[in-house]
mmCIF file with all atom_site columns, C-alpha atoms in Angstrom:
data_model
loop_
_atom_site.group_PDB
_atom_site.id
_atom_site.type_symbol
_atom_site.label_atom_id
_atom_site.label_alt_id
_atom_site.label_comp_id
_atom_site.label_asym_id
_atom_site.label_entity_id
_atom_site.label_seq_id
_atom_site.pdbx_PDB_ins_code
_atom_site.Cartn_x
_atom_site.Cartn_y
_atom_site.Cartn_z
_atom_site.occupancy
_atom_site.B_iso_or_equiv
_atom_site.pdbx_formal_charge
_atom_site.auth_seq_id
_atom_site.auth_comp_id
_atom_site.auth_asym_id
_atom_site.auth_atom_id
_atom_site.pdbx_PDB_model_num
ATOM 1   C CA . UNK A 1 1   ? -46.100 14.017  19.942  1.00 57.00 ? 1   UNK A CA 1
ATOM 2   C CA . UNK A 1 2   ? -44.518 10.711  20.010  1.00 63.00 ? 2   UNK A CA 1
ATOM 3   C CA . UNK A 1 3   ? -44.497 10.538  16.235  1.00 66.00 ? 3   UNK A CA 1
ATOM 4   C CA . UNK A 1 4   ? -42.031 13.767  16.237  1.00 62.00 ? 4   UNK A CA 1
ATOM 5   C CA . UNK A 1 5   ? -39.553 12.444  19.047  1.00 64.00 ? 5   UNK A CA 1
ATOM 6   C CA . UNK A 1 6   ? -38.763 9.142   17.002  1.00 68.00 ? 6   UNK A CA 1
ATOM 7   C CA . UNK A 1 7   ? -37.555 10.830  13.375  1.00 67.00 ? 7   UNK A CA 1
ATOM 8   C CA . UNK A 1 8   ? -36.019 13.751  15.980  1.00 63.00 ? 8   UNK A CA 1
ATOM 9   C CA . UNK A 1 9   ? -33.348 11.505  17.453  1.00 63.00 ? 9   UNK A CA 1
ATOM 10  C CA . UNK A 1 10  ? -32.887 8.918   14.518  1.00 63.00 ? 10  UNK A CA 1
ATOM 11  C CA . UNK A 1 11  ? -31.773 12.501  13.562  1.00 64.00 ? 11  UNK A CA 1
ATOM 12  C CA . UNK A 1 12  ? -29.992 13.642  16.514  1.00 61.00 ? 12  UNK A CA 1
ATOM 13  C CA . UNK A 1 13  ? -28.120 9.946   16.259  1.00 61.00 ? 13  UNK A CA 1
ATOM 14  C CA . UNK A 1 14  ? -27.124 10.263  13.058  1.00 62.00 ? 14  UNK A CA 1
ATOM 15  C CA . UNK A 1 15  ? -25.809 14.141  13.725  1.00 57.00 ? 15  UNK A CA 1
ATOM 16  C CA . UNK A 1 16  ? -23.826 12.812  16.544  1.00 63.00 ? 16  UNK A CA 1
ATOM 17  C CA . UNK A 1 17  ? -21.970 9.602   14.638  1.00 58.00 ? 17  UNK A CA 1
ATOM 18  C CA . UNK A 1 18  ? -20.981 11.830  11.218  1.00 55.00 ? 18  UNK A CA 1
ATOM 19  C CA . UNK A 1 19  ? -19.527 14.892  13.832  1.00 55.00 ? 19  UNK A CA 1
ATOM 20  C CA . UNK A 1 20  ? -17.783 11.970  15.426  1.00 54.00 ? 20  UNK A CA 1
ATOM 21  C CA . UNK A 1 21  ? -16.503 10.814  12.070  1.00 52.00 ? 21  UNK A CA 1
ATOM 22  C CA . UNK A 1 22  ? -15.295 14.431  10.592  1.00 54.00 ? 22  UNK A CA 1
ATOM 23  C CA . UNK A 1 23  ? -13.177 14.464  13.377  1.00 53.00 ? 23  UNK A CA 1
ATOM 24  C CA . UNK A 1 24  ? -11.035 11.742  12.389  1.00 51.00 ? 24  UNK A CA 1
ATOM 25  C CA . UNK A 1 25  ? -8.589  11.133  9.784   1.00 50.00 ? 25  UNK A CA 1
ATOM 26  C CA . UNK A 1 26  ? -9.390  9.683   6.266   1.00 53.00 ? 26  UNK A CA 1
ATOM 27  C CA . UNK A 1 27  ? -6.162  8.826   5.511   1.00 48.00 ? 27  UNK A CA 1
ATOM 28  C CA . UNK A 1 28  ? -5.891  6.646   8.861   1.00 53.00 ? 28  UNK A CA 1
ATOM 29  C CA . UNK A 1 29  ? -8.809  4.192   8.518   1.00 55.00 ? 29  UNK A CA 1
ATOM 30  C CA . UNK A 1 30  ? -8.862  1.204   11.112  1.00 60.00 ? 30  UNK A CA 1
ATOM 31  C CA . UNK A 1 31  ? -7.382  -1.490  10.097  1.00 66.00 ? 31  UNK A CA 1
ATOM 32  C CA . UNK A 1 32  ? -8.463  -4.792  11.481  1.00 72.00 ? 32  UNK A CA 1
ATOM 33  C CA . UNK A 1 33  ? -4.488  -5.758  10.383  1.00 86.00 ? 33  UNK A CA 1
ATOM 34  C CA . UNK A 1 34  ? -2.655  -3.712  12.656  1.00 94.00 ? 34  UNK A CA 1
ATOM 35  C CA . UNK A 1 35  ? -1.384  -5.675  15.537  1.00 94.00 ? 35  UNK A CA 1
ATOM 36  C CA . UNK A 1 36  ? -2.069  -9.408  13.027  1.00 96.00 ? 36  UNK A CA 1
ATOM 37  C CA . UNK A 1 37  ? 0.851   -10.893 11.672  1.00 97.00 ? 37  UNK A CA 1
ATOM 38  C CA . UNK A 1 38  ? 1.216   -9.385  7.876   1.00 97.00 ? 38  UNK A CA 1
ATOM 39  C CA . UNK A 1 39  ? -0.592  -11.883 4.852   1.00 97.00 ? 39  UNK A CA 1
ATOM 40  C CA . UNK A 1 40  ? 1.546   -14.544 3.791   1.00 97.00 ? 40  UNK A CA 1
ATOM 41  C CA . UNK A 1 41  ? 1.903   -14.523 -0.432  1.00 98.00 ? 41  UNK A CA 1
ATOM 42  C CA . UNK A 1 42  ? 4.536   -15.633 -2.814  1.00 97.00 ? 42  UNK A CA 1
ATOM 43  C CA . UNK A 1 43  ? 4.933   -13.125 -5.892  1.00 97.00 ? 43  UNK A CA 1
ATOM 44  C CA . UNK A 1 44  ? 7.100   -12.961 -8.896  1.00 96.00 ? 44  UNK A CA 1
ATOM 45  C CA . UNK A 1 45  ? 9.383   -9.722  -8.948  1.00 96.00 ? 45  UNK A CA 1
ATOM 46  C CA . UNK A 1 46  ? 10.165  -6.705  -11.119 1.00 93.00 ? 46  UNK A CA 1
ATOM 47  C CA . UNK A 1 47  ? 13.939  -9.271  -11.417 1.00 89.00 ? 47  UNK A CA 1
ATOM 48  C CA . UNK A 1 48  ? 14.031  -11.056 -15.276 1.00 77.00 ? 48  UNK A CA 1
ATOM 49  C CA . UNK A 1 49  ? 14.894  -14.279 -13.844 1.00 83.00 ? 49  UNK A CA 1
ATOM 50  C CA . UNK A 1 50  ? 11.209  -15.200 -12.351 1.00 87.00 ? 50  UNK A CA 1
ATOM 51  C CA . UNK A 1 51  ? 12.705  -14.284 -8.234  1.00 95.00 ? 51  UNK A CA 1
ATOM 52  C CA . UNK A 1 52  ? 10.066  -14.049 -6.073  1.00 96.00 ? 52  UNK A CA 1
ATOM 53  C CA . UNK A 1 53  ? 9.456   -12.125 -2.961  1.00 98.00 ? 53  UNK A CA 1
ATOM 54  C CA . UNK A 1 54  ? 7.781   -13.133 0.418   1.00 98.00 ? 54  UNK A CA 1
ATOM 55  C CA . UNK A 1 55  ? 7.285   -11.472 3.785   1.00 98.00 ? 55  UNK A CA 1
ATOM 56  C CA . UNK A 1 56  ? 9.050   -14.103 5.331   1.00 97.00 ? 56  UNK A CA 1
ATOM 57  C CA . UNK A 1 57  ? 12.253  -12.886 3.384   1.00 97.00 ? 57  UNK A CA 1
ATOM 58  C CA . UNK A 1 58  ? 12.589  -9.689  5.672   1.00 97.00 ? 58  UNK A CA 1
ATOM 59  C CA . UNK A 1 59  ? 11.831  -11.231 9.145   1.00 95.00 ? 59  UNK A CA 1
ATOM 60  C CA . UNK A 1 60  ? 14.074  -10.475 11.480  1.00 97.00 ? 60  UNK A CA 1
ATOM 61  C CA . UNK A 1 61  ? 14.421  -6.274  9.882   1.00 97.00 ? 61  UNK A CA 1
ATOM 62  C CA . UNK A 1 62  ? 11.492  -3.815  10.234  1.00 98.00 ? 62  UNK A CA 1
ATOM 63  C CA . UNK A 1 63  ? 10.235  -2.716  6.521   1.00 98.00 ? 63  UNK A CA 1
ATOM 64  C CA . UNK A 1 64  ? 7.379   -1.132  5.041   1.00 98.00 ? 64  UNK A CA 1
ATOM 65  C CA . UNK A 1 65  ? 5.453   -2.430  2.290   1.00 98.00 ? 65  UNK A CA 1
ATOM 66  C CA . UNK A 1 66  ? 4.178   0.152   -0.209  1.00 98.00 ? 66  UNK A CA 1
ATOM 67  C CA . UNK A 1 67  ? 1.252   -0.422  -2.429  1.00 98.00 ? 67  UNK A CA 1
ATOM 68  C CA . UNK A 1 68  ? 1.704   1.494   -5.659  1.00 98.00 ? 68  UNK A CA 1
ATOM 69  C CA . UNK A 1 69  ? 0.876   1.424   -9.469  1.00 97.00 ? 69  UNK A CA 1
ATOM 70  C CA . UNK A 1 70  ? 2.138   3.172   -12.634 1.00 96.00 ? 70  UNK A CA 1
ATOM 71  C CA . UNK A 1 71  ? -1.774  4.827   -13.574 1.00 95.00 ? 71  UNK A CA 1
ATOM 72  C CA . UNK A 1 72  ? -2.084  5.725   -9.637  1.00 96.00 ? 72  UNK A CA 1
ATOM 73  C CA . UNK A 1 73  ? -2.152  9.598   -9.693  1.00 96.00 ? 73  UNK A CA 1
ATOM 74  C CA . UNK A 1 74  ? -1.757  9.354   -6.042  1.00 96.00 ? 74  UNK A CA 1
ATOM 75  C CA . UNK A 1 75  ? 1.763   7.562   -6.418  1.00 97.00 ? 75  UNK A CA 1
ATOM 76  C CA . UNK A 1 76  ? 3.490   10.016  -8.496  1.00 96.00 ? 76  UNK A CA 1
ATOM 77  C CA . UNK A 1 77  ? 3.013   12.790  -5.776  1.00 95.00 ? 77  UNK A CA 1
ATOM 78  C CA . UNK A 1 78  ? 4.174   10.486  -2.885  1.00 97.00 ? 78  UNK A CA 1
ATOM 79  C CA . UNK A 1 79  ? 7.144   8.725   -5.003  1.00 98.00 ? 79  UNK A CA 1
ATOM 80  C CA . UNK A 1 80  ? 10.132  11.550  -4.765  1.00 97.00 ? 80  UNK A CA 1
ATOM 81  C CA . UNK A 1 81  ? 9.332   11.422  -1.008  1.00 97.00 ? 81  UNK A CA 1
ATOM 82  C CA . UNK A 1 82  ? 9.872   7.891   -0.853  1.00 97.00 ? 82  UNK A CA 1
ATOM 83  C CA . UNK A 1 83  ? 13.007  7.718   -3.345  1.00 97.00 ? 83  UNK A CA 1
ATOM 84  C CA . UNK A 1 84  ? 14.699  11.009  -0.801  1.00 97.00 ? 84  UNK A CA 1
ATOM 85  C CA . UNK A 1 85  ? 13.793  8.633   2.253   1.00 96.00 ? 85  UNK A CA 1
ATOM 86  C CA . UNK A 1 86  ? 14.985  5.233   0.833   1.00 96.00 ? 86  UNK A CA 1
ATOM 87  C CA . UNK A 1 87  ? 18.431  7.232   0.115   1.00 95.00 ? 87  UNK A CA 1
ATOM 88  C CA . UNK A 1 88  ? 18.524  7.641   4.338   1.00 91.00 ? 88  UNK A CA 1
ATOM 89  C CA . UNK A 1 89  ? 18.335  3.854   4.076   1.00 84.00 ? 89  UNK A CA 1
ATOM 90  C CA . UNK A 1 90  ? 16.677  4.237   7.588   1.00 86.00 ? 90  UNK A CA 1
ATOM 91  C CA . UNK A 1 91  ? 13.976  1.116   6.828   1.00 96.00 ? 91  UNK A CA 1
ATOM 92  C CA . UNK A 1 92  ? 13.813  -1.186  4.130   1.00 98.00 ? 92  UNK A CA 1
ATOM 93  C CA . UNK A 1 93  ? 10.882  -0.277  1.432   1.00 98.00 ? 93  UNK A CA 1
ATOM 94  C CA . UNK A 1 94  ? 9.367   -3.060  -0.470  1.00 98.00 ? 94  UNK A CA 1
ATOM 95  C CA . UNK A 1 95  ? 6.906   -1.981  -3.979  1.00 98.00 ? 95  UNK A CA 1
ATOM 96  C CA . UNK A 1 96  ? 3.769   -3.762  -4.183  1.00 98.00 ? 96  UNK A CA 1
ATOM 97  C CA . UNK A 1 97  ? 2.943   -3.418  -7.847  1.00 97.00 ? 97  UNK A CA 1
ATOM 98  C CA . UNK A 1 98  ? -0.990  -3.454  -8.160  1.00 97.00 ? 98  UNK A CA 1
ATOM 99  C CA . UNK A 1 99  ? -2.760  -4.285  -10.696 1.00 95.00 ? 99  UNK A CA 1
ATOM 100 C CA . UNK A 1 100 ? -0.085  -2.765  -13.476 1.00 95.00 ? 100 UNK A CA 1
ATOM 101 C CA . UNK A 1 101 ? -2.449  -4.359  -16.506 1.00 92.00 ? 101 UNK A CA 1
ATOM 102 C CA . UNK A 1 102 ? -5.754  -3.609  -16.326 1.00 87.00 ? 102 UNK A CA 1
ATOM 103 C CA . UNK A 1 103 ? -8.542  -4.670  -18.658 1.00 82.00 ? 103 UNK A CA 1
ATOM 104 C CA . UNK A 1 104 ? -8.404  -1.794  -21.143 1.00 84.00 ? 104 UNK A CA 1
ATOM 105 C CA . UNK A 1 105 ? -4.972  -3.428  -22.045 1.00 82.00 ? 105 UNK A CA 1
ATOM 106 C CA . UNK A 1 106 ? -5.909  -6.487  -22.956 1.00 80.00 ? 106 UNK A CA 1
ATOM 107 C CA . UNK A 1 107 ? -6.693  -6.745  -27.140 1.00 81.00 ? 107 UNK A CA 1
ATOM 108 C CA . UNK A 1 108 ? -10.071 -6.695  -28.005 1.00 83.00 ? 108 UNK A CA 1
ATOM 109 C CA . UNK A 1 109 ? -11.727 -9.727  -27.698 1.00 80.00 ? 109 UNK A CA 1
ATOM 110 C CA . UNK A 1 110 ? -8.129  -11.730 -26.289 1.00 82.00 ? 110 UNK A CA 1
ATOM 111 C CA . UNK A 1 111 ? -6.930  -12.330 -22.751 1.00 86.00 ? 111 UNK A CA 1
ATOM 112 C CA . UNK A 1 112 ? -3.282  -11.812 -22.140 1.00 88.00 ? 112 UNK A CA 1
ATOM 113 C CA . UNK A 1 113 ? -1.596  -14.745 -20.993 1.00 89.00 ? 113 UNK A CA 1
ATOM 114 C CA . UNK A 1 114 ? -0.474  -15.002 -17.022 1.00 89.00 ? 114 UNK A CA 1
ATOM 115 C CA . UNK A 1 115 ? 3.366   -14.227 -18.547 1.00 90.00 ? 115 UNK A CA 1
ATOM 116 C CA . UNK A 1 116 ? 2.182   -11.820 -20.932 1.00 91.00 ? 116 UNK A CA 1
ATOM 117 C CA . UNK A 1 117 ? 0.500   -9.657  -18.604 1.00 91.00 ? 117 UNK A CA 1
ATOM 118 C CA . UNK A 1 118 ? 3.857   -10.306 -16.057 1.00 92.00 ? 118 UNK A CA 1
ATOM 119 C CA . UNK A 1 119 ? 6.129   -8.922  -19.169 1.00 93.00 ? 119 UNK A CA 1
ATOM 120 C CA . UNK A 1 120 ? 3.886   -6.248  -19.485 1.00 93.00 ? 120 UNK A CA 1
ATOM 121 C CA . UNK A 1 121 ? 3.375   -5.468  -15.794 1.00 95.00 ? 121 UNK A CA 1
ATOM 122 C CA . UNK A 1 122 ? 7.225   -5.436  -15.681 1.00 95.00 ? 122 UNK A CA 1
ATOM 123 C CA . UNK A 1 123 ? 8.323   -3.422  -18.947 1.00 95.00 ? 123 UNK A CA 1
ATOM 124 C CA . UNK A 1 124 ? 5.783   -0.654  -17.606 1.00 95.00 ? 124 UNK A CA 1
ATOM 125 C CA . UNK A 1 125 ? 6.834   -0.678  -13.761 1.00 96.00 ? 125 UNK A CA 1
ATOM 126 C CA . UNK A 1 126 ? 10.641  -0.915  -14.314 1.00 97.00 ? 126 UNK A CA 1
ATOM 127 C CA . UNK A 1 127 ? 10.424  1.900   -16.872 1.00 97.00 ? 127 UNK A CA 1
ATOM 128 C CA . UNK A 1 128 ? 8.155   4.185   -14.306 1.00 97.00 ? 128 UNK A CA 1
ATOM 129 C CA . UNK A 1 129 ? 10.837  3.649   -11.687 1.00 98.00 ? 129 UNK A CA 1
ATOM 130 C CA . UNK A 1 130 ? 13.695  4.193   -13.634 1.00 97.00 ? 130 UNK A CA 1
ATOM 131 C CA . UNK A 1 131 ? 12.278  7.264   -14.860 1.00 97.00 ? 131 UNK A CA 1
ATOM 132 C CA . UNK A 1 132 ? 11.501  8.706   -11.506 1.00 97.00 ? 132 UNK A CA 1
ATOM 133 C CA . UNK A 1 133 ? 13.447  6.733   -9.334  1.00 97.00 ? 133 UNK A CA 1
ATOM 134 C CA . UNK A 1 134 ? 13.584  3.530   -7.645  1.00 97.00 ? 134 UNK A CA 1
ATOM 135 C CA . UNK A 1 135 ? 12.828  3.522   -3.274  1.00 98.00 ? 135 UNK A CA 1
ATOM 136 C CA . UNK A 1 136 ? 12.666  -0.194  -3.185  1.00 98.00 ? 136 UNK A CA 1
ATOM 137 C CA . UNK A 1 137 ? 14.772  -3.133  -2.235  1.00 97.00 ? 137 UNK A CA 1
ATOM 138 C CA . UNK A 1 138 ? 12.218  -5.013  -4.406  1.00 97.00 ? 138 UNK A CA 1
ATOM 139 C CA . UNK A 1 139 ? 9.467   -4.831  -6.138  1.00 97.00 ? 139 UNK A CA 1
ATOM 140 C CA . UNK A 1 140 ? 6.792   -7.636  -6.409  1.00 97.00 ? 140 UNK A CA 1
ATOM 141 C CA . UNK A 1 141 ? 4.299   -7.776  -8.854  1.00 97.00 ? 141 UNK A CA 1
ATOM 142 C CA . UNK A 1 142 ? 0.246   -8.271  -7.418  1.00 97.00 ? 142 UNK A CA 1
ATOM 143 C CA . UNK A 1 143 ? -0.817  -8.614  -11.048 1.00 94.00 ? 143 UNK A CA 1
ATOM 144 C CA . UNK A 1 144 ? -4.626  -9.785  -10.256 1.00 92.00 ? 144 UNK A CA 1
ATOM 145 C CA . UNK A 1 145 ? -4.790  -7.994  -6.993  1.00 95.00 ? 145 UNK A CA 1
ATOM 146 C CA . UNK A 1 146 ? -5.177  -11.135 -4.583  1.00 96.00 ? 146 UNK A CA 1
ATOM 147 C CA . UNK A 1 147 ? -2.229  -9.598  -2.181  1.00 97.00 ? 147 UNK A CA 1
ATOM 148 C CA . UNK A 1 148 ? -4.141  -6.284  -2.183  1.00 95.00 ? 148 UNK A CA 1
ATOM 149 C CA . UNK A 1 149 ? -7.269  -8.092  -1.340  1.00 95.00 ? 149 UNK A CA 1
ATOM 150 C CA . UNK A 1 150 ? -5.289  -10.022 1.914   1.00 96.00 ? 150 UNK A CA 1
ATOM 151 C CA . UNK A 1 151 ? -4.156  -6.889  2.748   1.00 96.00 ? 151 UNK A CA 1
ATOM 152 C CA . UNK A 1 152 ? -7.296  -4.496  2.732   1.00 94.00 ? 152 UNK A CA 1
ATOM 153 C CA . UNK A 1 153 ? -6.075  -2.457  0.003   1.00 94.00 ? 153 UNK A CA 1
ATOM 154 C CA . UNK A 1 154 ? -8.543  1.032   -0.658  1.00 88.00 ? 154 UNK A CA 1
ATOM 155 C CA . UNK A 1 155 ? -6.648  1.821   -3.403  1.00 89.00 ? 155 UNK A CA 1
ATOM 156 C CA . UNK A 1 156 ? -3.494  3.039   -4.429  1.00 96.00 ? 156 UNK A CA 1
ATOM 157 C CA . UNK A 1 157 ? -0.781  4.295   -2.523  1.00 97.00 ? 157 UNK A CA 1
ATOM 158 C CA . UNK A 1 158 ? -1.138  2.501   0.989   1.00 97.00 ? 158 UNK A CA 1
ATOM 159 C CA . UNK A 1 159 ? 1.857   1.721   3.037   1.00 97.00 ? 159 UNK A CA 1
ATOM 160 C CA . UNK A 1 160 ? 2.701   -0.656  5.681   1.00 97.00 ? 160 UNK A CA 1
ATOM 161 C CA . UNK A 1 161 ? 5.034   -0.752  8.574   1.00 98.00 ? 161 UNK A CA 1
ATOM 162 C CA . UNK A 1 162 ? 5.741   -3.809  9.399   1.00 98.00 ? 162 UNK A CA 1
ATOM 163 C CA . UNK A 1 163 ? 7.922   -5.155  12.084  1.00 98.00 ? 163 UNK A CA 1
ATOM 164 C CA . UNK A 1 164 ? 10.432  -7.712  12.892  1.00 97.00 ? 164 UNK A CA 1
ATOM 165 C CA . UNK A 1 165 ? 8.404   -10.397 13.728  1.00 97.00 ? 165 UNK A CA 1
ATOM 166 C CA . UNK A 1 166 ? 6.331   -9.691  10.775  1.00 97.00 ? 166 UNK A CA 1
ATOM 167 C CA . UNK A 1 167 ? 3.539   -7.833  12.258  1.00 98.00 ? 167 UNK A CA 1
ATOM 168 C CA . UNK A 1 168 ? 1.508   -5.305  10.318  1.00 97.00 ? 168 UNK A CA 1
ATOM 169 C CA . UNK A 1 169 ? 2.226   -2.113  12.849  1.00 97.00 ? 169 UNK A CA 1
ATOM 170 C CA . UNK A 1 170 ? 0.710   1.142   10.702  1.00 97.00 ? 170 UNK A CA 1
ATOM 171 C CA . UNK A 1 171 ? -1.326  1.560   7.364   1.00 96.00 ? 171 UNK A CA 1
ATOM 172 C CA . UNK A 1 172 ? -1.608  4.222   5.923   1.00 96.00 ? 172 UNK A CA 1
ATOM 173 C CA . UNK A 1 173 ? -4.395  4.904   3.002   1.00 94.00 ? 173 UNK A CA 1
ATOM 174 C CA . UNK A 1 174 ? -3.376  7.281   0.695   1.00 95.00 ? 174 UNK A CA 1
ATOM 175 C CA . UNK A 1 175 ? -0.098  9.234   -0.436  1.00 96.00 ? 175 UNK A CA 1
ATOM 176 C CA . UNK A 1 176 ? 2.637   9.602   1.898   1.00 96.00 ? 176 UNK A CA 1
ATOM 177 C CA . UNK A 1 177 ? 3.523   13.029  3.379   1.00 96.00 ? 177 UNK A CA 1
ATOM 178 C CA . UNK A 1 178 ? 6.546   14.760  4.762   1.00 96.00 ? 178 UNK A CA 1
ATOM 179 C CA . UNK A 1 179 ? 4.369   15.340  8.061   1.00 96.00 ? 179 UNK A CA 1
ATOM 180 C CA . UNK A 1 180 ? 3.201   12.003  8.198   1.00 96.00 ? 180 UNK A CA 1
ATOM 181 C CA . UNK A 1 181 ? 6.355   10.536  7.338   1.00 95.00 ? 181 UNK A CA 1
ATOM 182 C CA . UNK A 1 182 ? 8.000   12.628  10.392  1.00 95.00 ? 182 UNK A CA 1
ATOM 183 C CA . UNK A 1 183 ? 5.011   12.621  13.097  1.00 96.00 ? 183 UNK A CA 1
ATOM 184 C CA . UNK A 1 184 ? 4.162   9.301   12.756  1.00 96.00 ? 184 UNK A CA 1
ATOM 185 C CA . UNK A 1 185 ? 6.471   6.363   10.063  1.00 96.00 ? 185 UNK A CA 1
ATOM 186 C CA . UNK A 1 186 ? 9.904   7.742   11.410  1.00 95.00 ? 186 UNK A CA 1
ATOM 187 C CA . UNK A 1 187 ? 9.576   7.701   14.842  1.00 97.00 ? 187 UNK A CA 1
ATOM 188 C CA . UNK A 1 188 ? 7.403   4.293   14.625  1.00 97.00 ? 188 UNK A CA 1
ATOM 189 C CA . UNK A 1 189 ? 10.156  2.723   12.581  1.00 96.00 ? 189 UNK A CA 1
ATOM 190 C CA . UNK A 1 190 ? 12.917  3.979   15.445  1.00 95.00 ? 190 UNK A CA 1
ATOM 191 C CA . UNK A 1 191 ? 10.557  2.375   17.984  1.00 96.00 ? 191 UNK A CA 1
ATOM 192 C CA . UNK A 1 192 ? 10.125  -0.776  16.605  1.00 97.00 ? 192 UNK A CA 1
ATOM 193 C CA . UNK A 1 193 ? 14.445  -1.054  15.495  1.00 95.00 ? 193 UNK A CA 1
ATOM 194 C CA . UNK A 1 194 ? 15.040  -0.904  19.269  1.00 92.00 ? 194 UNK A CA 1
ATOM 195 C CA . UNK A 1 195 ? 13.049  -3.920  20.330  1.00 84.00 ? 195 UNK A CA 1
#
């Protein structure tokens, strides 16, 4: 009898934690980041010059930080919500570009160079967003995918909100949505401009 109850509640246990997780969002996984000051990095821009972006360059102003990519299916549904809500110029939107050149891009049996790849990564991200639209104050470049890794990227889209004192406040995995962006970004953004 004993030898039934055992495998019965492994099995009731099990039951129990996946109901428990169907109930919850996918798109809102925890992050051990929110409430943690945002990763530091340093990273060359979409600008020709060689500009760089870091956090530190919007303390003091509440952005978010989305994580996108030219290839990212995901990105081209969420990007004409983002370029109609940068034009409200209600927070500050800063591109991560990640991982623009992949392997499959490199020549056969060659390794793009570090500026190569940047040229590349550039060329393909500034044509993408002048195609369909640019939401961003700036766009930095995440080339090997280092930032992403700091940051707990999934995949691609995620976006940040981040606040004044450059603390990671919301992630969201996944593609941006006119719900989402109303329910929860908008009036998190008008909380956080008041303190």
């Amino acid at each position: 009898m004993k030898k039934f109850l055992i495998p019965l509640g492994l099995f009731l246990g099990l039951a129990i934690f996946l109901a428990l997780g169907l109930q919850r969002d996918p798109k809102e996984i925890p992050s051990p980041l929110v409430g943690q000051a945002a990763p530091a990095f340093k990273l060359f821009t979409l600008a020709a010059d060689n500009q760089t972006f870091e956090p530190k360059d919007m303390q003091g102003q509440v952005w978010m930080l989305n994580v996108w990519a030219t290839w990212c299916v995901a990105c081209r549904e969420e990007h004409p919500l983002l370029v109609e809500f940068s034009k409200q110029h209600s927070v500050p939107i800063v591109g991560l570009s990640y991982k623009e050149v992949q392997a499959q891009d490199e020549p056969p049996g060659a390794k793009l160079s570090p500026e190569d790849k940047r040229l590349l990564a550039r060329q393909r991200s500034e044509k993408w967003l002048r195609t369909r639209g640019n939401p961003y104050v700036v766009t930095a470049l995440d080339l090997d995918g280092r930032v992403g890794i700091d940051y707990g990227v999934y995949g691609v889209p995620e976006t940040y909100v981040i606040d004044k004192q450059g603390v990671i406040r919301y992630k969201l995995v996944g593609a941006i949505t006119p719900e989402v962006l109303a329910k929860k970004i908008l009036p998190l953004v008008s909380d956080l401009q008041k303190t």
